[in-house]
Amino acid sequence: MNEATAGIGPSADIRLTVPPPAVVLYPSKGRQEPHGPQEPPRLGRVLARAAAVTAALTVAGSLLGLGRDQTIAHLFGAGSDSDAFLVAWTVPEMASTLLIEDAMALVLVPAFSHALARRAAGVSPDPVRGLVSATLPRLFVLLSCAAGALILGAQVVVELLAPGLASPELAVSCTRLTAVTVLTFGISGYLSAALRAHRSYLPPAAIYLAYNVGIIVTMVVLHSLWGVRAAAAGVAAGSMLMVLVQLPAFMRHMRVKRRRRKSRPHGGGAPVRTARPALLGLGVLAPVVLFAVCRQSQVLIERFLASSLPAGAISHLNYAQKVAQMPMVLSLMICTVTFPVVAQAVADGDEDRARRRVEQDLVLAAVVVLVGTALVVGYAPQLIEVLFQRGAFGAQDVATTASVMRVYALGLLGHCLVGALVRPFFSASRPIWYPAAVMAAGLLITTVVGAFAVQHWGVYGIAAANAVGITMTAVLLLSGLGSRVVSIRVRGVTAALGRLTVAATAAGAMGWLLAPLVPGPLLSLGLGCLLVPGVFAVSVLALRGPNVAELLDLTKQRFRHAR
């Protein structure tokens, strides 16, 4: 491997080539379990910078996403026009999951990790450039054909997604405008996976900044001429910016590696694995794609069920879900940064390092998402009022969206765990169908529960079905990981998650009780941002929960190294 370097600047990126510190935290132990040598100070600086920059850009992208949703709510409200756009937006959302967040990353990060390992072993010709030349042109042609087919079949797609929609013609028009995202998201996901495998995190972390800027600017400029179609055009423009923001770094990596790489005949030095694994064969691709399709199909089921409800139901579900999922997005930032480390550990056959990394990631991600969940549950009305109550989005929309968001929040830990657990499953070079089967079972639960609940509770029943289905999926993935890929200590992790959940419940309940007592939504929400984490921390200490002392110590070490 090349020596790890780090830089932050206009043309710099962030790289990691060594694993993060091994810390395994258990509820029954008040100490850190030692596992070999501690990380060097340089690694602490690199990891801290990578995590800090990724966190900053993730937060900035999420805030711009809120600004985008606020703009949509302000300009178009929660009615038939916004419902039509959101149905058209279903295709880009699914393409994003398949081509950026899940399938593309889960397949290509391990593939590039193996190629980089072969490059470091001196295999010639360059395995990384060979992987790119063998896959990128074919992917471009395939995705271009898929985008063209979507443009031609937009009417059929809308009829399948939302048969009861009030404005189907508008949805068809918007779908044709957003169809280009099938191509642009695919290329963007490919570049993100390649850069993350090279431990370059800055350009991939910036893609949602570029995406949301494109949407907001296009809407503001064109909404008076095109109406809600301007939002669809913005989605297309933003998706193109996602490619452009990563392309220079990708090209730089290809040029640098070709110039600096020192080829040597294979066979010298220590024995290495040189056989190229079939990481992009159909047997490996199929379970990853099926998992991603089943996961994103939850949104399809929700919008299908909501299309028969009064106008605005799809919009209420969308706004509630977007805000509620912000804690989950932030929590999965940890797993995004460390996924290449897990993939490399699995590729090297280092099961102990992979286990320690996965266990730590699960608990750290759970802490983040549960604090966010408590804040969402306790301060839902204040959140929605501050973010959306303006223009065409009125007080009744705020009340409905906030209530739906509280129901959605019950499944946030499940969403977080599914995103974290599936990464080690797909780090192996052999096909693993278990995650896809489990996700399909969760989708079936969501569908059955949703079909029953929507008749009695409307949008609340749909949100509850989402929470039930994803939670069951997370339980099955957690129980199945240890016996299939990485031998994590399921009982210890489950006990830790249980104590953290109780602490989050106490914090959320305290916020729910005290939030109405503070005048003004902004002041109430500001105080809640202090109250909820404080109550959570105190509750964890009272429960003698996991990770408090160890997390504080780990944080101090990383900040000390970063100085």
Coordinates of C-alpha atoms in Angstrom, one line a residue:
M1 CA 0.0 0.0 0.0
N2 CA 1.0 3.6 -0.5
E3 CA 1.9 5.6 2.5
A4 CA -1.1 7.2 4.1
T5 CA -1.4 10.9 3.5
A6 CA -3.8 13.5 4.5
G7 CA -4.6 17.0 3.2
I8 CA -7.3 19.5 3.4
G9 CA -7.5 22.2 0.8
P10 CA -8.9 23.2 -2.6
S11 CA -7.4 20.3 -4.4
A12 CA -6.7 17.9 -1.6
D13 CA -8.5 14.9 -0.4
I14 CA -8.6 12.7 2.7
R15 CA -7.0 9.2 2.6
L16 CA -6.8 6.4 5.1
T17 CA -4.7 3.3 4.5
V18 CA -4.5 1.8 8.0
P19 CA -7.3 0.6 10.2
P20 CA -8.8 2.7 13.0
P21 CA -8.2 2.0 16.6
A22 CA -9.5 -1.3 18.0
V23 CA -11.8 -0.6 20.8
V24 CA -14.5 -3.1 21.8
L25 CA -17.0 -1.9 24.4
Y26 CA -19.2 -4.2 26.5
P27 CA -21.9 -3.4 29.0
S28 CA -20.5 -5.8 31.5
K29 CA -17.0 -4.4 31.5
G30 CA -15.9 -1.0 32.6
R31 CA -12.6 -1.1 30.7
Q32 CA -11.3 -1.2 27.2
E33 CA -10.4 -4.6 26.0
P34 CA -6.8 -4.6 24.7
H35 CA -6.3 -5.9 21.2
G36 CA -2.7 -5.7 20.0
P37 CA -0.7 -2.5 19.5
Q38 CA -2.4 0.9 19.7
E39 CA -2.7 3.1 16.7
P40 CA 0.2 5.5 15.9
P41 CA -0.4 9.2 16.4
R42 CA -0.3 9.8 12.6
L43 CA -3.3 7.4 12.2
G44 CA -5.2 9.3 14.9
R45 CA -4.7 12.6 13.0
V46 CA -5.7 11.0 9.6
L47 CA -8.8 9.4 11.0
A48 CA -9.8 12.5 13.0
R49 CA -9.5 14.6 9.9
A50 CA -11.3 12.2 7.7
A51 CA -14.1 11.8 10.1
A52 CA -14.3 15.6 10.8
V53 CA -14.3 16.6 7.1
T54 CA -16.9 13.9 6.2
A55 CA -19.0 14.9 9.2
A56 CA -18.9 18.6 8.2
L57 CA -19.8 17.9 4.6
T58 CA -22.5 15.4 5.6
V59 CA -24.1 18.0 8.0
A60 CA -23.8 20.7 5.3
G61 CA -25.4 18.4 2.7
S62 CA -28.2 17.5 5.1
L63 CA -28.8 21.2 6.0
L64 CA -28.9 22.0 2.3
G65 CA -31.3 19.1 1.9
L66 CA -33.5 20.7 4.5
G67 CA -33.2 24.0 2.6
R68 CA -34.3 22.2 -0.6
D69 CA -37.3 20.6 1.1
Q70 CA -38.2 24.0 2.7
T71 CA -38.0 25.6 -0.8
I72 CA -40.3 22.9 -2.2
A73 CA -42.7 23.3 0.7
H74 CA -42.7 27.1 0.4
L75 CA -43.2 27.1 -3.4
F76 CA -45.6 24.2 -3.8
G77 CA -47.0 23.4 -0.4
A78 CA -48.4 19.9 0.3
G79 CA -50.9 19.3 -2.4
S80 CA -51.5 17.6 -5.7
D81 CA -48.5 19.4 -7.5
S82 CA -46.0 18.4 -4.8
D83 CA -47.5 14.9 -4.7
A84 CA -46.9 14.6 -8.5
F85 CA -43.3 15.7 -8.2
L86 CA -42.6 13.3 -5.3
V87 CA -43.9 10.4 -7.3
A88 CA -41.5 11.4 -10.1
W89 CA -38.8 11.8 -7.4
T90 CA -39.3 8.1 -6.4
V91 CA -37.1 7.0 -9.4
P92 CA -34.1 9.2 -8.4
E93 CA -34.5 8.1 -4.8
M94 CA -34.4 4.5 -5.8
A95 CA -31.5 5.1 -8.2
S96 CA -29.6 6.9 -5.4
T97 CA -30.0 3.9 -3.1
L98 CA -29.0 1.4 -5.8
L99 CA -26.2 3.4 -7.5
I100 CA -24.7 5.5 -4.7
E101 CA -25.6 4.4 -1.2
D102 CA -26.0 0.7 -1.4
A103 CA -25.5 -1.6 -4.4
M104 CA -22.7 0.3 -6.2
A105 CA -20.7 0.9 -3.0
L106 CA -21.2 -2.6 -1.6
V107 CA -19.9 -4.1 -4.8
L108 CA -17.2 -1.7 -5.9
V109 CA -15.5 -0.7 -2.7
P110 CA -14.5 -4.4 -2.0
A111 CA -13.6 -4.8 -5.7
F112 CA -11.3 -1.7 -5.7
S113 CA -9.9 -2.8 -2.3
H114 CA -8.8 -6.1 -3.9
A115 CA -7.4 -4.3 -6.9
L116 CA -5.4 -1.9 -4.7
A117 CA -4.0 -4.9 -2.8
R118 CA -3.0 -6.5 -6.0
R119 CA -1.4 -3.3 -7.2
A120 CA 0.6 -3.1 -3.9
A121 CA 1.8 -6.6 -4.6
G122 CA 3.3 -5.5 -7.9
V123 CA 0.8 -7.2 -10.2
S124 CA 1.1 -5.9 -13.8
P125 CA -0.7 -4.5 -15.7
D126 CA -2.2 -2.1 -13.1
P127 CA -5.2 -3.9 -11.6
V128 CA -7.0 -0.7 -10.7
R129 CA -6.8 0.8 -14.2
G130 CA -7.8 -2.6 -15.6
L131 CA -10.9 -2.7 -13.3
V132 CA -11.9 0.8 -14.5
S133 CA -11.5 0.0 -18.2
A134 CA -13.4 -3.2 -17.9
T135 CA -16.4 -1.8 -16.0
L136 CA -16.9 1.9 -16.5
P137 CA -17.7 1.9 -20.2
R138 CA -20.1 -0.9 -19.9
L139 CA -21.8 0.7 -17.0
F140 CA -22.2 3.9 -19.0
V141 CA -23.9 2.2 -21.9
L142 CA -26.2 0.1 -19.6
L143 CA -27.3 3.1 -17.6
S144 CA -27.8 5.2 -20.7
C145 CA -30.2 2.6 -22.1
A146 CA -32.0 2.4 -18.8
A147 CA -32.5 6.2 -18.7
G148 CA -33.8 6.1 -22.2
A149 CA -36.3 3.3 -21.4
L150 CA -37.5 5.3 -18.4
I151 CA -38.2 8.4 -20.6
L152 CA -40.2 6.3 -23.0
G153 CA -42.1 4.4 -20.3
A154 CA -42.7 7.3 -17.9
Q155 CA -46.5 7.0 -18.1
V156 CA -46.5 3.3 -17.3
V157 CA -44.1 3.9 -14.4
V158 CA -46.4 6.6 -12.9
E159 CA -49.5 4.4 -13.2
L160 CA -47.7 1.6 -11.4
L161 CA -46.3 3.8 -8.6
A162 CA -49.4 5.8 -7.8
P163 CA -52.5 4.6 -9.6
G164 CA -54.7 7.0 -7.6
L165 CA -52.7 10.1 -8.1
A166 CA -54.7 13.4 -8.7
S167 CA -52.3 14.8 -11.4
P168 CA -50.8 11.9 -13.3
E169 CA -49.8 14.0 -16.4
L170 CA -47.7 16.3 -14.3
A171 CA -46.0 13.3 -12.7
V172 CA -45.2 11.8 -16.1
S173 CA -43.6 15.1 -17.2
C174 CA -41.5 15.3 -14.0
T175 CA -40.5 11.7 -14.4
R176 CA -39.1 12.3 -17.9
L177 CA -37.1 15.2 -16.5
T178 CA -35.6 13.2 -13.7
A179 CA -34.9 10.1 -15.8
V180 CA -31.3 11.3 -16.5
T181 CA -30.5 10.6 -12.8
V182 CA -30.3 6.9 -13.6
L183 CA -27.2 7.6 -15.6
T184 CA -25.7 10.4 -13.5
F185 CA -26.3 8.7 -10.2
G186 CA -24.7 5.6 -11.5
I187 CA -21.5 7.4 -12.6
S188 CA -21.4 9.4 -9.4
G189 CA -21.8 6.2 -7.3
Y190 CA -19.0 4.5 -9.3
L191 CA -16.6 7.5 -8.7
S192 CA -17.6 7.6 -5.0
A193 CA -16.8 3.9 -4.6
A194 CA -13.5 4.2 -6.3
L195 CA -12.4 7.3 -4.3
R196 CA -13.5 5.8 -1.0
A197 CA -11.5 2.6 -1.7
H198 CA -8.5 4.9 -2.3
R199 CA -9.3 6.4 1.2
S200 CA -10.3 9.7 -0.5
Y201 CA -13.4 10.9 1.3
L202 CA -13.7 14.7 0.6
P203 CA -15.1 14.6 -3.0
P204 CA -17.7 11.8 -2.2
A205 CA -18.8 13.6 0.9
A206 CA -19.4 16.8 -1.2
I207 CA -21.8 15.2 -3.7
Y208 CA -25.0 16.0 -1.8
L209 CA -23.9 19.6 -1.4
A210 CA -23.6 19.9 -5.1
Y211 CA -26.9 18.0 -5.7
N212 CA -28.9 20.2 -3.4
V213 CA -27.4 23.4 -4.7
G214 CA -28.4 22.4 -8.2
I215 CA -32.0 21.6 -7.2
I216 CA -32.4 24.8 -5.1
V217 CA -30.9 27.2 -7.7
T218 CA -33.0 25.6 -10.6
M219 CA -36.2 25.8 -8.6
V220 CA -35.7 29.4 -7.6
V221 CA -34.9 30.5 -11.2
L222 CA -37.5 28.5 -13.0
H223 CA -40.5 27.9 -10.7
S224 CA -42.4 30.9 -12.0
L225 CA -42.1 29.5 -15.6
W226 CA -42.3 25.8 -15.1
G227 CA -44.1 25.3 -11.8
V228 CA -43.2 22.1 -10.0
R229 CA -41.4 20.9 -13.1
A230 CA -38.6 23.2 -12.1
A231 CA -38.0 21.0 -9.1
A232 CA -37.7 18.0 -11.4
A233 CA -35.3 19.9 -13.7
G234 CA -33.3 20.8 -10.6
V235 CA -32.9 17.1 -9.7
A236 CA -31.4 16.5 -13.1
A237 CA -29.1 19.4 -12.9
G238 CA -28.0 18.5 -9.3
S239 CA -27.2 15.0 -10.3
M240 CA -24.9 16.2 -13.0
L241 CA -23.0 18.3 -10.5
M242 CA -22.5 15.2 -8.4
V243 CA -20.4 13.8 -11.2
L244 CA -18.5 16.9 -11.9
V245 CA -17.5 17.5 -8.2
Q246 CA -15.8 14.0 -8.1
L247 CA -14.4 13.7 -11.6
P248 CA -11.1 15.8 -11.1
A249 CA -10.1 13.7 -8.0
F250 CA -10.9 10.5 -9.8
M251 CA -8.8 11.5 -12.8
R252 CA -6.0 12.6 -10.5
H253 CA -5.9 9.3 -8.8
M254 CA -5.7 7.5 -12.1
R255 CA -2.8 9.7 -13.4
V256 CA -0.9 9.7 -10.2
K257 CA -1.0 5.9 -9.8
R258 CA 0.2 5.4 -13.4
R259 CA 3.1 7.8 -13.0
R260 CA 4.3 6.7 -9.5
R261 CA 3.6 3.0 -9.5
K262 CA 6.8 0.9 -9.5
S263 CA 6.1 -2.3 -11.2
R264 CA 8.1 -5.3 -10.1
P265 CA 8.0 -8.9 -11.3
H266 CA 5.5 -10.9 -9.3
G267 CA 7.0 -13.6 -7.1
G268 CA 9.6 -11.5 -5.3
G269 CA 9.3 -10.9 -1.6
A270 CA 6.6 -12.2 0.7
P271 CA 3.9 -14.4 -0.8
V272 CA 0.8 -12.5 -1.7
R273 CA -2.6 -13.4 -3.1
T274 CA -2.7 -12.5 -6.8
A275 CA -5.7 -14.3 -8.1
R276 CA -8.3 -11.7 -9.1
P277 CA -11.5 -12.5 -7.2
A278 CA -14.7 -12.5 -9.2
L279 CA -16.1 -9.5 -7.3
L280 CA -18.1 -8.2 -10.2
G281 CA -19.7 -11.5 -11.4
L282 CA -23.4 -12.0 -11.5
G283 CA -23.3 -14.3 -8.5
V284 CA -22.0 -11.4 -6.4
L285 CA -23.9 -8.6 -8.0
A286 CA -27.3 -10.3 -7.8
P287 CA -27.7 -10.4 -4.0
V288 CA -26.4 -6.9 -3.6
V289 CA -28.8 -5.5 -6.2
L290 CA -31.7 -7.5 -4.8
F291 CA -31.0 -6.2 -1.3
A292 CA -30.9 -2.6 -2.5
V293 CA -34.1 -2.9 -4.5
C294 CA -36.0 -4.4 -1.6
R295 CA -34.7 -1.7 0.7
Q296 CA -35.7 1.1 -1.5
S297 CA -39.0 -0.6 -2.4
Q298 CA -40.3 0.4 1.1
V299 CA -40.7 3.9 -0.4
L300 CA -42.5 2.5 -3.4
I301 CA -44.9 0.7 -1.0
E302 CA -45.5 3.8 1.0
R303 CA -46.3 6.0 -1.9
F304 CA -48.5 3.3 -3.5
L305 CA -50.6 3.0 -0.4
A306 CA -50.7 6.8 0.2
S307 CA -51.8 7.6 -3.4
S308 CA -55.3 6.5 -2.5
L309 CA -55.4 8.9 0.5
P310 CA -56.4 12.6 0.4
A311 CA -54.1 15.0 -1.5
G312 CA -51.0 15.9 0.5
A313 CA -50.6 12.5 2.2
I314 CA -47.5 11.6 0.1
S315 CA -46.0 15.1 0.9
H316 CA -46.6 14.7 4.6
L317 CA -44.9 11.3 4.6
N318 CA -42.0 12.6 2.5
Y319 CA -41.3 15.6 4.8
A320 CA -41.6 13.6 7.9
Q321 CA -39.3 10.9 6.6
K322 CA -36.6 13.3 5.4
V323 CA -36.3 15.1 8.7
A324 CA -36.6 12.0 10.8
Q325 CA -33.8 10.2 8.9
M326 CA -31.2 12.9 9.4
P327 CA -29.9 11.2 12.6
M328 CA -29.6 8.0 10.7
V329 CA -27.7 9.6 7.9
L330 CA -25.2 11.2 10.4
S331 CA -24.8 7.9 12.2
L332 CA -24.0 6.0 9.1
M333 CA -21.2 8.5 8.3
I334 CA -19.1 6.4 10.7
C335 CA -19.7 3.2 8.7
T336 CA -19.1 5.0 5.4
V337 CA -15.6 6.1 6.6
T338 CA -14.7 2.7 8.0
F339 CA -16.3 0.4 5.3
P340 CA -13.0 0.2 3.2
V341 CA -11.2 -0.8 6.4
V342 CA -13.7 -3.6 7.0
A343 CA -13.5 -4.7 3.4
Q344 CA -9.7 -4.7 3.5
A345 CA -9.7 -6.7 6.8
V346 CA -12.0 -9.3 5.2
A347 CA -9.9 -9.4 2.1
D348 CA -6.8 -10.0 4.2
G349 CA -8.5 -12.7 6.2
D350 CA -8.0 -10.7 9.4
E351 CA -11.3 -11.7 11.1
D352 CA -10.3 -10.3 14.5
R353 CA -9.7 -6.8 13.1
A354 CA -13.0 -6.9 11.1
R355 CA -14.9 -8.1 14.2
R356 CA -13.6 -5.3 16.4
R357 CA -14.3 -2.7 13.7
V358 CA -17.8 -3.9 13.2
E359 CA -18.7 -4.1 16.9
Q360 CA -17.4 -0.6 17.5
D361 CA -19.2 0.9 14.5
L362 CA -22.5 -0.6 15.6
V363 CA -22.3 0.9 19.0
L364 CA -21.0 4.3 17.9
A365 CA -23.6 4.6 15.2
A366 CA -26.4 3.6 17.7
V367 CA -25.3 6.4 20.1
V368 CA -25.6 9.0 17.3
V369 CA -28.9 7.8 15.9
L370 CA -30.6 7.3 19.3
V371 CA -29.7 10.8 20.5
G372 CA -31.2 12.1 17.3
T373 CA -34.3 9.9 17.7
A374 CA -34.9 11.2 21.2
L375 CA -34.7 14.8 19.8
V376 CA -37.1 14.0 16.9
V377 CA -39.6 12.3 19.2
G378 CA -39.5 15.0 21.9
Y379 CA -39.5 18.0 19.6
A380 CA -41.3 17.0 16.4
P381 CA -43.8 19.9 16.3
Q382 CA -41.1 22.4 17.0
L383 CA -38.8 20.9 14.4
I384 CA -41.4 20.9 11.6
E385 CA -42.7 24.4 12.5
V386 CA -39.2 25.9 12.4
L387 CA -38.2 24.1 9.2
F388 CA -41.4 24.2 7.1
Q389 CA -44.2 26.5 8.4
R390 CA -44.1 29.2 5.8
G391 CA -45.7 30.0 2.4
A392 CA -48.0 27.3 1.2
F393 CA -47.2 25.0 4.1
G394 CA -49.7 25.8 6.9
A395 CA -50.3 24.9 10.6
Q396 CA -52.4 21.8 9.8
D397 CA -49.6 20.5 7.6
V398 CA -47.1 21.0 10.5
A399 CA -49.3 19.1 12.9
T400 CA -49.8 16.1 10.6
T401 CA -46.2 15.9 9.5
A402 CA -44.9 16.1 13.1
S403 CA -47.2 13.3 14.2
V404 CA -46.1 11.1 11.3
M405 CA -42.5 11.9 12.0
R406 CA -42.8 10.6 15.6
V407 CA -44.0 7.3 14.2
Y408 CA -41.3 7.1 11.7
A409 CA -38.7 7.8 14.4
L410 CA -39.5 4.4 16.0
G411 CA -37.7 2.7 13.2
L412 CA -34.6 4.9 13.0
L413 CA -32.4 2.5 15.0
G414 CA -33.5 -0.3 12.7
H415 CA -32.6 1.8 9.6
C416 CA -29.2 2.6 11.1
L417 CA -28.4 -1.0 12.0
V418 CA -29.4 -2.3 8.6
G419 CA -27.1 0.2 6.9
A420 CA -24.3 -0.7 9.3
L421 CA -24.7 -4.5 9.3
V422 CA -25.0 -5.0 5.6
R423 CA -21.5 -3.6 4.8
P424 CA -19.6 -6.5 6.4
F425 CA -22.0 -9.0 4.7
F426 CA -21.0 -7.7 1.3
S427 CA -17.3 -7.2 2.1
A428 CA -16.7 -10.9 1.3
S429 CA -15.8 -12.0 -2.3
R430 CA -18.3 -14.8 -2.2
P431 CA -22.0 -14.3 -2.9
I432 CA -24.1 -13.9 0.2
W433 CA -27.9 -14.1 -0.2
Y434 CA -28.8 -13.8 3.4
P435 CA -29.1 -9.9 3.5
A436 CA -31.3 -9.9 0.4
A437 CA -33.6 -12.6 1.8
V438 CA -33.9 -10.8 5.1
M439 CA -34.6 -7.5 3.4
A440 CA -37.3 -9.2 1.3
A441 CA -38.9 -10.5 4.4
G442 CA -38.8 -7.1 6.0
L443 CA -40.4 -5.6 2.9
L444 CA -43.1 -8.2 3.0
I445 CA -43.8 -7.3 6.6
T446 CA -44.0 -3.6 5.7
T447 CA -46.4 -4.4 2.9
V448 CA -48.8 -6.6 4.9
V449 CA -48.8 -4.3 8.0
G450 CA -49.1 -1.2 5.8
A451 CA -52.0 -2.6 3.7
F452 CA -53.9 -3.4 7.0
A453 CA -52.9 -0.2 8.9
V454 CA -53.6 2.3 6.2
Q455 CA -57.3 1.4 6.3
H456 CA -57.5 2.3 10.0
W457 CA -54.8 4.9 10.6
G458 CA -54.0 6.4 7.2
V459 CA -50.5 8.0 7.0
Y460 CA -49.7 7.0 10.6
G461 CA -50.3 3.3 9.7
I462 CA -47.9 3.6 6.7
A463 CA -45.2 5.1 8.9
A464 CA -45.8 2.4 11.6
A465 CA -45.5 -0.3 9.0
N466 CA -42.1 1.1 7.9
A467 CA -40.8 1.0 11.5
V468 CA -42.0 -2.5 12.1
G469 CA -40.5 -3.9 8.8
I470 CA -37.1 -2.3 9.1
T471 CA -36.8 -3.2 12.8
M472 CA -37.4 -6.9 12.1
T473 CA -34.9 -6.7 9.2
A474 CA -32.2 -5.3 11.6
V475 CA -32.9 -8.0 14.2
L476 CA -32.4 -10.8 11.6
L477 CA -29.3 -9.2 10.2
L478 CA -27.7 -8.8 13.6
S479 CA -28.5 -12.4 14.6
G480 CA -27.2 -13.7 11.3
L481 CA -23.9 -11.8 10.9
G482 CA -21.9 -13.7 13.4
S483 CA -22.4 -17.1 11.9
R484 CA -21.9 -16.1 8.3
V485 CA -19.2 -13.4 7.9
V486 CA -17.8 -11.6 10.9
S487 CA -18.1 -13.4 14.3
I488 CA -19.3 -10.4 16.3
R489 CA -20.4 -11.0 19.9
V490 CA -24.2 -10.7 19.3
R491 CA -25.2 -10.9 23.0
G492 CA -22.8 -8.2 24.0
V493 CA -23.8 -5.8 21.2
T494 CA -27.5 -6.5 21.8
A495 CA -27.1 -5.7 25.5
A496 CA -25.3 -2.5 24.7
L497 CA -28.0 -1.4 22.2
G498 CA -30.7 -2.2 24.7
R499 CA -29.3 0.0 27.4
L500 CA -28.8 2.8 24.9
T501 CA -32.4 2.5 23.7
V502 CA -33.7 2.8 27.3
A503 CA -31.6 5.9 27.8
A504 CA -32.9 7.4 24.5
T505 CA -36.5 6.6 25.6
A506 CA -36.0 8.6 28.8
A507 CA -34.5 11.5 27.0
G508 CA -37.2 11.6 24.4
A509 CA -40.0 11.4 27.0
M510 CA -38.4 14.2 29.0
G511 CA -38.3 16.4 25.9
W512 CA -41.9 15.6 25.0
L513 CA -43.0 16.7 28.4
L514 CA -41.0 19.9 28.6
A515 CA -41.1 21.1 25.0
P516 CA -44.6 22.7 25.3
L517 CA -43.6 24.6 28.4
V518 CA -41.1 26.8 26.6
P519 CA -42.6 29.6 24.6
G520 CA -41.6 29.8 20.9
P521 CA -40.6 26.8 18.8
L522 CA -37.1 28.0 18.1
L523 CA -36.2 28.6 21.8
S524 CA -37.8 25.4 22.8
L525 CA -35.9 23.4 20.1
G526 CA -32.6 25.1 21.1
L527 CA -33.0 24.2 24.7
G528 CA -34.0 20.6 23.6
C529 CA -30.7 20.3 21.8
L530 CA -29.0 20.7 25.2
L531 CA -31.6 18.8 27.3
V532 CA -31.9 15.6 25.3
P533 CA -28.2 14.8 25.0
G534 CA -27.8 15.6 28.7
V535 CA -30.6 13.4 29.8
F536 CA -29.3 10.6 27.5
A537 CA -25.8 10.8 29.0
V538 CA -27.1 10.8 32.5
S539 CA -29.4 7.9 31.8
V540 CA -26.6 5.8 30.3
L541 CA -24.5 6.4 33.4
A542 CA -27.4 5.5 35.7
L543 CA -28.0 2.3 33.7
R544 CA -24.2 1.5 33.8
G545 CA -24.5 1.4 30.1
P546 CA -21.7 0.7 27.7
N547 CA -19.2 3.0 26.0
V548 CA -19.4 6.1 28.1
A549 CA -16.0 6.1 29.6
E550 CA -14.4 4.4 26.6
L551 CA -16.1 6.7 24.1
L552 CA -14.9 9.8 26.0
D553 CA -11.4 8.3 26.2
L554 CA -11.4 7.5 22.5
T555 CA -12.6 11.0 21.6
K556 CA -9.9 12.6 23.8
Q557 CA -7.2 10.4 22.1
R558 CA -8.4 11.4 18.6
F559 CA -8.6 15.1 19.4
R560 CA -5.2 15.0 21.1
H561 CA -3.7 13.3 18.0
A562 CA -5.4 15.8 15.7
R563 CA -3.7 18.8 17.4

